[in-house]
Amino acid sequence: MTVKNPYLYIQLLLLVLGAISVGPQPTLADTLRIFAAASVKTALDETIEDFERGTGHTVLASYGGSSALARQISLGAPADIFLSANEAWMDYLDEKDLLVDGSREDLFRNQLVIVSAQGEEGLQTLSELPAALGQRRLAMAQTDAVPAGIYGKSALQSSGIWQALVPFVAETDNVRAALALVASGATPYGIVYATDATAEPRVTIALHIDDRIHPPIVYPVAALRSSDAGDAFLKFLHSPLAQQRFVGQGFLPLKSS
């Protein structure tokens, strides 16, 4: 047989041999996208690493205030799972019919604490906070939108000291940002979750806030209708290893209330 273009023949032969030798290409691991409250970052990062090692899947986590994340999801931000720091923002997405039916469940509880920067004194009662602050600032997550700020405001109102503190509140986009203000010494005190205090060695717990003076702090999770990739991770959250990660950071089982 006469080959008019030997170079073309060689190229075709190499392509055929390459296809035979390489064989079918493996599919890439699925990428799972999680939107989660900033307060779960330490525990969830560890859980994600465990999940990735065990499954080969890639997980991308976006952290922030539950309010901001819920609004982003409602506007079409791509996400497979939403883990909120309160039930209200999960209700918000549920009312918009954005959750997979039957996937929503409550995972853990948390507690509020007042943290102090290095060198600041502890508190015996919440009523001592205004005097301890003086004219200085109190770090809190946004009190009208972010769960930690909402819970904190409720506790201060129940104690009768909210109005005295309003002029001195330094509000942040999320609870970890409030924690950072105290850790850096920018503010002497802040209201955060107990789990945040555990994750930051530069702060001290000045006072545990009584659970009875604010609504229960519950973390719900759900898969989103925009994706069908969240089932495996939701199941993994119930594994002993994942439970250990969260409990190790101070999150409380629901039944311990």
Coordinates of C-alpha atoms in Angstrom, one line a residue:
M1 CA 0.0 0.0 0.0
T2 CA 1.3 3.4 -0.9
V3 CA 1.1 6.1 1.8
K4 CA 0.8 9.6 0.3
N5 CA 1.6 11.3 3.6
P6 CA 3.9 9.2 5.8
Y7 CA 3.9 11.9 8.6
L8 CA 0.1 11.8 8.8
Y9 CA 0.3 8.0 9.0
I10 CA 2.8 8.1 11.9
Q11 CA 0.6 10.6 13.8
L12 CA -2.5 8.4 13.5
L13 CA -0.5 5.4 14.6
L14 CA 0.7 7.1 17.7
L15 CA -2.8 8.2 18.6
V16 CA -4.1 4.6 18.3
L17 CA -1.2 3.2 20.3
G18 CA -1.6 5.9 22.9
A19 CA -5.3 5.1 23.3
I20 CA -4.6 1.3 23.7
S21 CA -1.8 1.8 26.2
V22 CA -3.5 4.4 28.4
G23 CA -6.9 2.9 28.4
P24 CA -10.0 4.5 30.0
Q25 CA -9.1 7.6 32.1
P26 CA -10.3 7.7 35.7
T27 CA -13.0 10.2 36.5
L28 CA -12.0 13.1 38.6
A29 CA -13.1 13.1 42.2
D30 CA -16.3 15.1 42.8
T31 CA -15.9 18.5 44.4
L32 CA -18.3 19.1 47.4
R33 CA -19.1 22.7 48.3
I34 CA -20.0 23.5 51.9
F35 CA -21.2 26.9 53.2
A36 CA -20.8 26.9 57.0
A37 CA -21.0 29.2 59.9
A38 CA -17.6 30.7 60.9
S39 CA -17.8 29.2 64.4
V40 CA -17.5 25.6 63.1
K41 CA -14.3 26.3 61.1
T42 CA -11.8 24.5 63.3
A43 CA -13.9 21.3 63.8
L44 CA -15.2 21.2 60.2
D45 CA -11.7 21.7 58.7
E46 CA -10.5 18.6 60.6
T47 CA -13.6 16.7 59.5
I48 CA -13.2 17.7 55.9
E49 CA -9.6 16.4 56.0
D50 CA -10.8 13.0 57.3
F51 CA -13.5 12.8 54.7
E52 CA -11.1 13.7 51.8
R53 CA -8.6 11.1 52.9
G54 CA -11.3 8.4 53.2
T55 CA -13.2 9.1 50.0
G56 CA -10.9 10.9 47.5
H57 CA -13.5 13.6 47.1
T58 CA -12.4 17.3 47.2
V59 CA -14.3 19.6 49.6
L60 CA -14.4 23.3 49.4
A61 CA -15.6 25.1 52.5
S62 CA -16.8 28.8 52.6
Y63 CA -17.1 30.2 56.1
G64 CA -18.9 33.3 57.2
G65 CA -21.9 34.6 59.1
S66 CA -24.9 32.4 58.7
S67 CA -27.0 35.3 57.5
A68 CA -24.6 36.3 54.7
L69 CA -24.2 32.7 53.6
A70 CA -27.9 32.0 53.5
R71 CA -28.5 35.2 51.5
Q72 CA -25.7 34.1 49.0
I73 CA -27.3 30.7 48.6
S74 CA -30.7 32.3 48.0
L75 CA -29.2 34.4 45.2
G76 CA -27.8 31.3 43.5
A77 CA -24.3 30.8 45.0
P78 CA -23.2 27.2 44.2
A79 CA -23.3 25.1 47.3
D80 CA -24.1 21.5 48.2
I81 CA -24.5 21.7 52.0
F82 CA -25.4 24.5 54.4
L83 CA -24.4 24.3 58.1
S84 CA -25.9 27.2 60.0
A85 CA -25.3 28.5 63.5
N86 CA -29.0 29.0 64.1
E87 CA -32.4 27.7 62.9
A88 CA -33.7 31.0 61.6
W89 CA -31.4 31.2 58.6
M90 CA -32.1 27.5 57.8
D91 CA -35.8 28.3 58.0
Y92 CA -35.1 31.2 55.6
L93 CA -33.8 28.8 52.9
D94 CA -36.5 26.3 53.7
E95 CA -39.2 28.8 53.1
K96 CA -37.6 29.5 49.7
D97 CA -37.8 25.7 48.9
L98 CA -34.0 25.5 48.6
L99 CA -33.4 22.5 50.9
V100 CA -33.6 18.8 49.9
D101 CA -36.7 17.3 51.6
G102 CA -35.8 15.2 54.6
S103 CA -32.1 16.2 54.7
R104 CA -32.4 18.9 57.4
E105 CA -31.3 17.9 60.9
D106 CA -29.9 19.5 64.1
L107 CA -26.3 18.5 64.8
F108 CA -24.9 20.1 68.0
R109 CA -25.4 22.8 70.6
N110 CA -23.0 25.5 71.7
Q111 CA -22.6 28.0 74.5
L112 CA -21.9 31.7 74.8
V113 CA -18.9 33.1 76.7
I114 CA -17.3 36.4 77.3
V115 CA -13.6 36.3 76.3
S116 CA -11.0 38.7 77.4
A117 CA -7.7 39.8 76.0
Q118 CA -4.4 39.1 77.8
G119 CA -4.1 41.2 81.0
E120 CA -7.9 41.8 81.5
E121 CA -9.7 40.6 84.6
G122 CA -12.3 37.9 84.7
L123 CA -16.0 38.5 85.6
Q124 CA -18.2 37.0 88.3
T125 CA -21.5 38.1 86.7
L126 CA -22.6 39.6 83.4
S127 CA -23.7 42.8 85.2
E128 CA -20.0 43.6 85.9
L129 CA -19.3 43.9 82.1
P130 CA -20.1 47.7 81.7
A131 CA -17.8 48.7 84.5
A132 CA -15.0 46.4 83.2
L133 CA -15.3 47.9 79.8
G134 CA -15.4 51.5 80.9
Q135 CA -15.2 53.6 77.6
R136 CA -13.7 50.7 75.7
R137 CA -15.3 48.5 73.1
L138 CA -17.1 45.1 73.2
A139 CA -16.6 42.9 70.2
M140 CA -19.7 41.1 68.9
A141 CA -20.9 39.6 65.6
Q142 CA -23.6 41.7 64.0
T143 CA -26.4 41.8 66.5
D144 CA -29.3 42.0 64.0
A145 CA -28.2 39.3 61.6
V146 CA -25.4 36.9 62.7
P147 CA -26.5 34.2 65.2
A148 CA -23.7 34.8 67.7
G149 CA -24.6 38.5 67.8
I150 CA -28.3 37.8 68.1
Y151 CA -27.8 35.4 71.0
G152 CA -25.4 37.8 72.7
K153 CA -27.8 40.7 72.4
S154 CA -30.6 38.6 73.8
A155 CA -28.4 37.7 76.8
L156 CA -27.4 41.4 77.4
Q157 CA -31.1 42.4 77.2
S158 CA -32.1 39.8 79.6
S159 CA -29.5 41.0 82.0
G160 CA -30.7 44.6 81.7
I161 CA -27.3 46.0 80.4
W162 CA -27.9 46.1 76.7
Q163 CA -28.8 49.8 76.5
A164 CA -25.7 50.8 78.5
L165 CA -23.4 48.8 76.2
V166 CA -24.9 49.8 72.8
P167 CA -22.5 52.8 72.3
F168 CA -19.5 50.6 72.9
V169 CA -20.3 47.5 70.7
A170 CA -17.9 46.9 67.9
E171 CA -19.9 44.7 65.4
T172 CA -18.2 42.3 63.0
D173 CA -19.3 40.3 60.0
N174 CA -19.0 37.0 61.8
V175 CA -18.1 35.6 65.2
R176 CA -14.5 34.6 64.3
A177 CA -13.9 38.3 63.3
A178 CA -15.1 39.3 66.8
L179 CA -12.8 36.8 68.3
A180 CA -9.9 38.2 66.3
L181 CA -10.5 41.7 67.7
V182 CA -10.1 40.3 71.3
A183 CA -7.1 38.0 70.4
S184 CA -5.2 41.0 68.9
G185 CA -5.9 43.2 71.8
A186 CA -8.0 45.6 69.7
T187 CA -10.9 45.2 72.2
P188 CA -10.6 44.0 75.8
Y189 CA -13.7 41.8 75.8
G190 CA -15.9 40.0 73.3
I191 CA -18.9 37.7 73.2
V192 CA -18.3 34.6 71.2
Y193 CA -19.1 30.9 71.4
A194 CA -17.3 28.6 73.8
T195 CA -15.9 26.7 70.9
D196 CA -14.3 29.9 69.5
A197 CA -12.5 30.4 72.8
T198 CA -11.2 26.8 72.6
A199 CA -9.8 27.5 69.1
E200 CA -7.9 30.7 70.1
P201 CA -5.1 30.5 72.7
R202 CA -4.6 34.2 72.9
V203 CA -7.9 34.8 74.7
T204 CA -9.2 33.8 78.1
I205 CA -12.8 32.9 79.1
A206 CA -13.8 35.7 81.5
L207 CA -17.4 34.4 82.0
H208 CA -19.7 31.6 80.9
I209 CA -23.1 33.1 80.0
D210 CA -26.1 31.4 81.4
D211 CA -27.9 29.4 78.7
R212 CA -31.3 30.3 80.2
I213 CA -31.0 34.0 79.3
H214 CA -30.9 33.5 75.5
P215 CA -32.5 31.2 73.0
P216 CA -30.9 27.7 72.6
I217 CA -27.9 27.7 70.3
V218 CA -28.5 24.9 67.8
Y219 CA -26.6 24.1 64.6
P220 CA -28.8 22.7 61.8
V221 CA -27.4 21.2 58.5
A222 CA -29.1 20.4 55.2
A223 CA -28.4 19.5 51.6
L224 CA -29.4 22.0 49.0
R225 CA -31.6 21.4 46.0
S226 CA -29.0 22.9 43.7
S227 CA -26.9 19.8 44.0
D228 CA -27.2 16.1 44.6
A229 CA -23.7 15.6 46.0
G230 CA -24.2 16.1 49.7
D231 CA -25.5 12.8 51.0
A232 CA -22.1 11.1 51.6
F233 CA -20.8 14.0 53.7
L234 CA -24.0 14.4 55.7
K235 CA -23.7 10.7 56.6
F236 CA -20.1 11.2 57.5
L237 CA -21.0 13.9 60.0
H238 CA -22.6 11.1 62.1
S239 CA -19.4 8.9 62.1
P240 CA -17.6 8.5 65.4
L241 CA -14.6 10.3 64.0
A242 CA -16.6 13.4 62.9
Q243 CA -18.4 13.5 66.2
Q244 CA -15.1 13.3 68.0
R245 CA -13.8 16.3 66.0
F246 CA -16.7 18.5 67.0
V247 CA -17.0 17.4 70.6
G248 CA -13.2 17.9 70.9
Q249 CA -13.7 21.6 70.0
G250 CA -16.4 22.0 72.7
F251 CA -19.6 21.4 70.7
L252 CA -22.3 19.8 72.8
P253 CA -24.5 16.8 71.9
L254 CA -28.2 17.8 71.6
K255 CA -29.3 15.3 74.2
S256 CA -27.0 16.8 76.9
S257 CA -29.4 19.7 77.4

